[in-house]
Each structure stands twice: as C-alpha cells, then as structure tokens.
Coordinates of C-alpha atoms in Angstrom, one line a residue:
M101 CA -3.3 20.0 17.6
P102 CA -1.2 17.3 15.9
G103 CA -3.0 14.1 14.9
A104 CA -2.6 10.6 16.4
I105 CA 0.4 10.2 14.0
Y106 CA 2.5 13.3 13.4
A107 CA 5.9 13.8 11.7
E108 CA 7.7 16.9 10.8
G109 CA 10.9 17.1 8.7
L110 CA 12.0 13.5 9.1
V111 CA 15.4 12.8 7.6
K112 CA 17.1 9.5 7.4
T113 CA 20.3 8.6 5.5
F114 CA 22.0 5.3 4.8
G115 CA 25.5 6.2 3.7
D116 CA 25.1 8.4 0.7
V117 CA 21.5 7.4 0.2
R118 CA 19.0 9.9 1.6
A119 CA 16.0 7.6 2.3
L120 CA 13.9 10.3 3.9
D121 CA 14.4 14.0 2.9
G122 CA 12.0 15.9 5.2
V123 CA 8.8 13.9 5.5
D124 CA 5.8 15.7 7.0
L125 CA 2.7 13.8 8.0
D126 CA -0.4 14.5 10.2
V127 CA -3.0 11.7 10.6
P128 CA -6.1 12.6 12.6
E129 CA -7.3 10.2 15.2
G130 CA -9.6 7.5 13.9
T131 CA -8.7 7.9 10.3
V132 CA -6.6 5.9 7.7
L133 CA -3.7 7.5 5.8
G134 CA -2.6 5.6 2.8
L135 CA 1.1 6.0 2.1
L136 CA 1.8 5.3 -1.6
G137 CA 5.1 5.4 -3.5
P138 CA 7.4 3.3 -5.7
N139 CA 10.1 1.1 -4.2
G140 CA 12.9 3.3 -2.8
A141 CA 10.5 6.2 -2.2
G142 CA 10.8 6.0 1.6
K143 CA 7.5 4.4 2.7
T144 CA 8.9 1.6 4.9
T145 CA 11.7 3.8 6.2
T146 CA 9.0 6.2 7.4
V147 CA 7.1 3.4 9.1
R148 CA 10.3 2.2 10.8
C149 CA 11.1 5.6 12.1
L150 CA 7.6 6.2 13.5
T151 CA 7.5 2.8 15.2
T152 CA 10.9 3.3 16.9
L153 CA 12.7 0.6 14.8
L154 CA 14.9 3.3 13.2
R155 CA 16.1 6.6 14.7
P156 CA 15.8 9.5 12.2
D157 CA 18.8 11.7 11.8
S158 CA 16.6 14.7 12.3
G159 CA 13.0 15.8 12.6
K160 CA 10.2 15.3 15.0
A161 CA 7.7 12.5 15.4
V162 CA 4.8 12.0 17.8
V163 CA 2.6 8.9 17.9
A164 CA -0.5 8.6 20.2
G165 CA 0.6 11.9 21.8
I166 CA 4.1 10.5 22.8
D167 CA 7.4 11.7 21.5
V168 CA 8.9 8.9 19.5
L169 CA 12.5 10.0 20.1
K170 CA 12.2 10.8 23.8
Q171 CA 9.9 8.0 24.9
P172 CA 10.3 5.0 22.5
N173 CA 9.2 2.4 25.1
E174 CA 5.9 4.2 25.8
V175 CA 5.3 4.5 22.0
R176 CA 5.8 0.7 21.6
R177 CA 3.1 0.1 24.2
S178 CA 0.6 2.2 22.3
I179 CA 1.0 0.8 18.8
G180 CA 0.6 -2.3 16.7
L181 CA 2.8 -3.0 13.7
S182 CA 2.6 -5.4 10.8
G183 CA 5.7 -5.2 8.7
Q184 CA 6.3 -6.2 5.1
F185 CA 7.2 -9.7 6.0
A186 CA 5.4 -12.0 8.4
A187 CA 7.2 -12.1 11.8
V188 CA 6.0 -15.3 13.4
D189 CA 7.8 -18.1 15.2
E190 CA 7.6 -21.0 12.7
Y191 CA 8.0 -23.6 15.5
L192 CA 5.1 -22.4 17.5
T193 CA 1.5 -23.1 16.6
G194 CA -0.8 -20.2 15.5
R195 CA -2.4 -20.3 18.9
E196 CA 0.9 -20.3 20.7
N197 CA 2.2 -17.4 18.6
L198 CA -0.8 -15.2 19.6
H199 CA -0.7 -16.3 23.2
M200 CA 3.1 -15.5 23.3
V201 CA 2.4 -11.9 22.0
G202 CA -0.3 -11.4 24.6
Q203 CA 2.1 -12.4 27.4
L204 CA 4.8 -10.1 26.0
Y205 CA 2.3 -7.3 26.4
Q206 CA 1.8 -8.5 30.0
M207 CA -1.7 -9.7 29.5
R208 CA -2.9 -12.3 32.0
A209 CA -2.6 -15.9 30.7
K210 CA -6.4 -16.5 30.6
Q211 CA -7.0 -13.1 28.8
A212 CA -4.3 -13.9 26.2
K213 CA -5.8 -17.3 25.5
V214 CA -9.3 -15.8 25.0
R215 CA -7.9 -13.1 22.7
A216 CA -6.0 -15.7 20.7
V217 CA -9.2 -17.6 20.1
E218 CA -11.0 -14.4 19.0
L219 CA -8.3 -13.5 16.5
L220 CA -8.0 -17.0 15.1
E221 CA -11.7 -16.9 14.3
Q222 CA -11.6 -13.4 12.9
F223 CA -8.7 -14.3 10.5
H224 CA -10.2 -17.7 9.6
L225 CA -7.3 -19.7 11.1
T226 CA -9.2 -21.8 13.6
D227 CA -8.7 -25.0 11.7
A228 CA -5.0 -24.5 11.6
A229 CA -4.7 -23.1 15.2
D230 CA -2.8 -26.0 16.6
R231 CA -0.4 -26.6 13.7
P232 CA 3.1 -25.2 13.7
A233 CA 3.3 -22.0 11.7
K234 CA 6.0 -23.5 9.4
T235 CA 3.3 -25.6 7.9
Y236 CA 1.2 -22.5 7.0
S237 CA 1.0 -21.1 3.5
G238 CA 2.4 -17.7 2.8
G239 CA -1.1 -16.1 3.0
M240 CA -1.8 -17.9 6.3
R241 CA 1.4 -16.7 7.8
R242 CA 0.5 -13.2 6.7
R243 CA -2.9 -13.4 8.4
L244 CA -1.3 -14.7 11.6
D245 CA 1.2 -11.9 11.6
L246 CA -1.7 -9.4 11.2
A247 CA -3.6 -11.1 14.0
A248 CA -0.5 -10.8 16.3
A249 CA -0.4 -7.0 15.6
L250 CA -4.0 -6.7 16.9
V251 CA -3.6 -8.8 20.1
V252 CA -3.8 -5.7 22.4
S253 CA -6.2 -3.6 20.2
P254 CA -3.7 -0.7 20.0
P255 CA -5.0 2.9 19.5
V256 CA -2.5 3.4 16.6
M257 CA -1.7 0.8 13.9
F258 CA 1.0 0.7 11.3
M259 CA 0.5 -1.8 8.4
D260 CA 3.2 -2.0 5.8
E261 CA 1.8 -3.7 2.7
P262 CA -0.5 -5.9 4.8
T263 CA -2.3 -7.7 2.0
T264 CA 0.7 -8.7 -0.1
G265 CA 0.5 -12.4 -0.8
L266 CA -3.2 -12.6 0.1
D267 CA -5.8 -13.9 -2.4
P268 CA -8.7 -11.6 -3.3
R269 CA -11.1 -13.2 -0.8
N270 CA -8.7 -12.9 2.2
R271 CA -7.8 -9.4 1.1
Q272 CA -11.4 -8.4 1.2
Q273 CA -11.7 -10.0 4.7
L274 CA -8.8 -8.0 5.9
W275 CA -10.4 -4.8 4.5
E276 CA -13.4 -5.5 6.6
V277 CA -11.2 -6.0 9.7
I278 CA -9.5 -2.7 9.1
K279 CA -12.9 -0.9 8.6
D280 CA -14.1 -2.3 12.0
L281 CA -10.8 -1.2 13.7
V282 CA -11.1 2.3 12.4
S283 CA -14.8 2.6 13.2
G284 CA -13.8 1.7 16.8
G285 CA -11.5 4.7 16.9
T286 CA -8.1 3.1 15.8
T287 CA -5.8 5.3 13.7
L288 CA -4.0 3.6 10.9
L289 CA -1.1 4.3 8.7
L290 CA -1.2 2.0 5.7
T291 CA 1.4 1.5 3.0
T292 CA 0.2 -0.6 0.1
Q293 CA 1.1 -1.5 -3.5
Y294 CA -2.5 -2.1 -4.3
L295 CA -4.0 1.3 -5.4
E296 CA -7.5 -0.2 -5.2
E297 CA -6.8 -0.8 -1.5
A298 CA -5.8 2.8 -0.8
D299 CA -8.8 4.0 -2.8
H300 CA -11.1 1.7 -0.8
L301 CA -9.8 2.3 2.8
A302 CA -7.9 5.5 3.1
H303 CA -9.5 8.8 4.2
E304 CA -6.4 10.6 2.9
I305 CA -3.5 9.5 0.7
A306 CA 0.0 10.8 0.7
V307 CA 2.2 10.1 -2.3
V308 CA 5.9 9.7 -1.4
D309 CA 8.8 9.8 -3.9
H310 CA 12.6 10.3 -3.3
G311 CA 12.0 10.6 0.4
R312 CA 9.5 13.4 0.3
V313 CA 5.7 13.7 0.3
I314 CA 5.0 15.1 -3.2
A315 CA 1.2 15.1 -3.0
R316 CA -1.6 14.6 -0.5
G317 CA -5.4 14.6 -0.4
T318 CA -8.4 12.4 -0.7
A319 CA -8.5 9.9 -3.6
D320 CA -11.0 12.2 -5.4
Q321 CA -8.8 15.3 -4.8
L322 CA -5.8 13.5 -6.2
K323 CA -7.7 12.2 -9.2
A324 CA -9.1 15.7 -9.9
R325 CA -5.5 17.0 -10.0
T326 CA -4.8 14.5 -12.8
G327 CA -7.7 16.0 -14.7
G328 CA -10.0 14.9 -17.5
E329 CA -11.3 11.5 -18.6
R330 CA -9.5 8.6 -20.2
V331 CA -10.2 6.8 -23.4
E332 CA -9.1 3.1 -23.2
V333 CA -8.9 1.0 -26.4
V334 CA -8.0 -2.6 -26.7
V335 CA -7.0 -3.4 -30.3
H336 CA -7.6 -6.9 -31.7
E337 CA -4.2 -7.2 -33.5
R338 CA -0.9 -6.4 -32.0
E339 CA 0.4 -4.9 -35.3
H340 CA -2.3 -2.2 -35.1
I341 CA -1.0 -0.8 -31.8
E342 CA 1.2 1.8 -33.5
T343 CA -1.5 3.1 -35.8
A344 CA -4.1 3.2 -33.0
S345 CA -1.6 5.1 -30.9
E346 CA -1.3 7.7 -33.7
V347 CA -5.1 8.0 -33.8
L348 CA -5.4 8.6 -30.1
R349 CA -2.6 11.2 -30.1
G350 CA -4.8 13.2 -32.4
F351 CA -7.6 13.3 -29.9
G352 CA -5.6 13.2 -26.6
K353 CA -4.7 15.9 -24.2
G354 CA -1.5 14.2 -23.0
D355 CA 0.7 11.2 -23.6
T356 CA -0.7 7.9 -24.7
T357 CA 0.3 4.9 -22.6
V358 CA 0.6 1.5 -24.2
E359 CA 0.4 -1.9 -22.5
Q360 CA 1.9 -4.3 -25.1
H361 CA 0.9 -7.5 -23.4
T362 CA -2.8 -6.6 -23.2
R363 CA -2.8 -4.5 -26.4
K364 CA -4.4 -1.7 -24.4
L365 CA -3.9 2.0 -25.1
T366 CA -5.0 4.8 -22.8
V367 CA -5.0 8.6 -23.4
P368 CA -6.4 11.5 -21.4
V369 CA -9.1 13.4 -23.2
T370 CA -11.9 16.0 -22.9
G371 CA -15.2 15.8 -24.7
G372 CA -17.0 12.9 -23.2
A373 CA -19.2 10.5 -25.2
K374 CA -19.2 12.7 -28.3
L375 CA -15.4 12.4 -28.6
L376 CA -15.6 8.7 -27.9
A377 CA -17.8 8.3 -31.0
E378 CA -15.3 10.3 -33.0
V379 CA -12.5 8.0 -31.9
I380 CA -14.5 4.9 -32.9
R381 CA -15.2 6.4 -36.3
E382 CA -11.5 7.2 -36.9
L383 CA -10.3 3.8 -35.8
D384 CA -12.9 2.2 -38.2
T385 CA -11.7 4.4 -41.0
R386 CA -8.2 3.3 -40.5
G387 CA -9.3 -0.4 -40.5
I388 CA -8.3 -1.0 -36.9
E389 CA -10.4 -3.8 -35.3
I390 CA -10.9 -3.3 -31.6
D391 CA -11.9 -5.7 -28.8
D392 CA -13.0 -3.0 -26.3
I393 CA -13.2 0.7 -26.0
G394 CA -14.5 2.9 -23.1
L395 CA -14.4 6.2 -21.4
R396 CA -13.4 6.3 -17.7
R397 CA -12.5 8.7 -14.9
P398 CA -8.9 8.9 -13.7
T399 CA -7.7 6.2 -11.3
L400 CA -5.0 6.4 -8.6
D401 CA -2.7 4.6 -11.1
D402 CA -3.2 7.7 -13.4
V403 CA -2.3 9.9 -10.4
F404 CA 0.9 7.8 -9.9
L405 CA 1.8 8.0 -13.5
S406 CA 1.4 11.8 -13.6
L407 CA 3.3 12.3 -10.4
T408 CA 6.1 9.8 -10.6
G409 CA 6.3 8.9 -14.3
H410 CA 5.4 5.2 -14.0
H411 CA 2.7 2.9 -12.8
A412 CA 2.9 2.1 -9.1
E413 CA 2.0 -1.6 -9.2
A414 CA 4.2 -2.4 -12.2
E415 CA 7.2 -0.9 -10.3
D416 CA 6.5 -2.9 -7.2
Q417 CA 6.0 -6.2 -9.0
E418 CA 9.1 -5.8 -11.1
N419 CA 11.4 -5.0 -8.2
G420 CA 9.8 -7.1 -5.4
T421 CA 11.8 -5.5 -2.6
G422 CA 11.2 -2.7 -0.2
E423 CA 13.1 0.6 0.0
D424 CA 15.0 -0.5 3.2
A425 CA 16.5 -3.4 1.2
K426 CA 17.3 -1.1 -1.6
A427 CA 18.8 1.5 0.7
G428 CA 20.9 -1.3 2.3
K429 CA 22.1 -2.5 -1.1
N430 CA 23.1 1.0 -2.1
K431 CA 24.8 1.4 1.3
K432 CA 26.9 -1.7 0.7
E433 CA 27.8 -0.6 -2.8
T434 CA 28.9 2.8 -1.5
A435 CA 31.0 1.0 1.1
K436 CA 32.8 -0.9 -1.6

C-alpha cells in the first residue's frame, strides 16, 4: 500500500522550464522524509503540488489516503503546511493569529484559544503573545508560522525549509517539536538546506535535482554510496594551499575540494590512520605547516557533492531564493 504521502510521475512546467520531470515519492506513515536538492531542483514545486497549491501537469499524488487532484479540499483538511516564508498577519498579535487559524479550521472559540496558549508556550512566544506580529523578529515570525501549521495537529505535515532564519537554540527546539510530532504518528515531508537537520531528523532522504529524484535512502546508505573516508587538512598559510593540494592528490581516491576562505582541503581516501600518518609526514617534508588535520566519515554534504557536483548549503546561501521564484523568473524571461 502507498504511504501517507505518495507521488508517481509528477510533472510540472512553467513555460519552457520543466520544474518537475517525473517525481516519485512514497513516505510511510509516521516517518520523516527529508527532501534535499539545490535551488531550482524542484523541492518547493513538489511540496506545492502535494499540498494542492499547484496542479501538476501530469502524474498522481495521494496524501493521507486522499487523491490530491480529485479531492483537494479534503486534502487541505488533513494536512499542515509551513512554507518557505512566514505567512502571518502582521497586524494581528501572535495569539490572534493562532486563534484565527483555529477558527478557519472550524474549531470552537474556546478550543482555539486553549490551543493557541499551548502553542505559544511550546514555541517560546508567550511573552510576545499580545504584540502585533509586525513587531516580531524574523525568527519569531518563523516560529509563529510553524505554530499556526500545527493548530489542528494534522496527520500529515509539510515543512519547507522550516528552520531558515532560526538561531541554533531555536532550531534545536524545533527539532524536538518535530520529534514529538512524529513519535505521535505524524508523517512529515521536510525540505531543508541544513544537511545536519536532514541527518538528524529524517528516516529517509530523497535527493532531487533537475526535477527528478536522483538518489534515495537512509543517511547512512547515501553516505555509503559516496564511499571511503575523508582526510581534511587546514593549512596555516594560504600560499601553501596549492602545494598541499598536490600532496593530497597523491594519496586521494578522488578530487580534492578546496575552501579558500578557511584554507581547508578535503580528499576521499582509503587506508585509515596509517595513511593519515603518511600524509602528515609528506606535508612536513614539503615544509607545509598545518593548523588541523583529521580523518572522518563521509557527510551528507559529500553525498551532495558527488551527486550534484557542488555543496548544497553553499548553493542555497549564494542564491537565496527557492525554485519557484527561479522558475517564475525563467518563465518571464521566456515570455520576453
């Protein structure tokens, strides 16, 4: 049987831009699927199709056992959605925002007020509960938006980059909220630019690029596909980067990546601690002073690099926009 979230062959185009090119997903009930991919990959478009905000050109989608295309209103009653940007009424207080959402879901007034108090406490917004949302910081608005998505405790949740703009403490608090939701039986599809977040929360991860799912599995399975260990070296002087890169190429089993701003070089290897000692000796022989060196297992960022050719977080931070905005921009350029 299909899971709580199921998609088969989803296709969506914007003019000449093929945002989705046959996306297939199957998320078992009570689990978290982390949807990862660079900007323009199709993550947000997938979420918008599954939550009835966009109608796919073709394909099938079922959420909470309900056909998304045939019964969109019923789907909306069974899901919660927190989009990329906080969707709160700036002129209402935090409490009024949550109360309003409860009433829109046809909760009784008293029940909506009680639920609002619970969520304000859960998201550490009690002190600001009676202030207009326009006075909130970006992180506070984000937390209020997430609280609004949870007013009716839906069986299926969609969170599109939910912790963007949150500081580490608030991000950790949200992770605990997500864990509690899932332990209570909620199914969650989570898109995120923080690979640590997917590693920490997701039962399975799907990597999307160019509108297709190009890899899927647990974090450990995806890391195993990348293979081997990594030697990381931080050189003391920037002028030694090129020579150190040459040294690492001699030991590596793949391309060496270089982060100029941190003077860090990384290369996949095999051989463990014995090889690490050899690398240290060769660097010393070449007169290269190092600040740090270590051996580590592959990370999800290594998975991203091997699958898409670049680091996921760097791509998101440089562009700062979602694929829908990008698709829209391309659509306008095509129209011109």
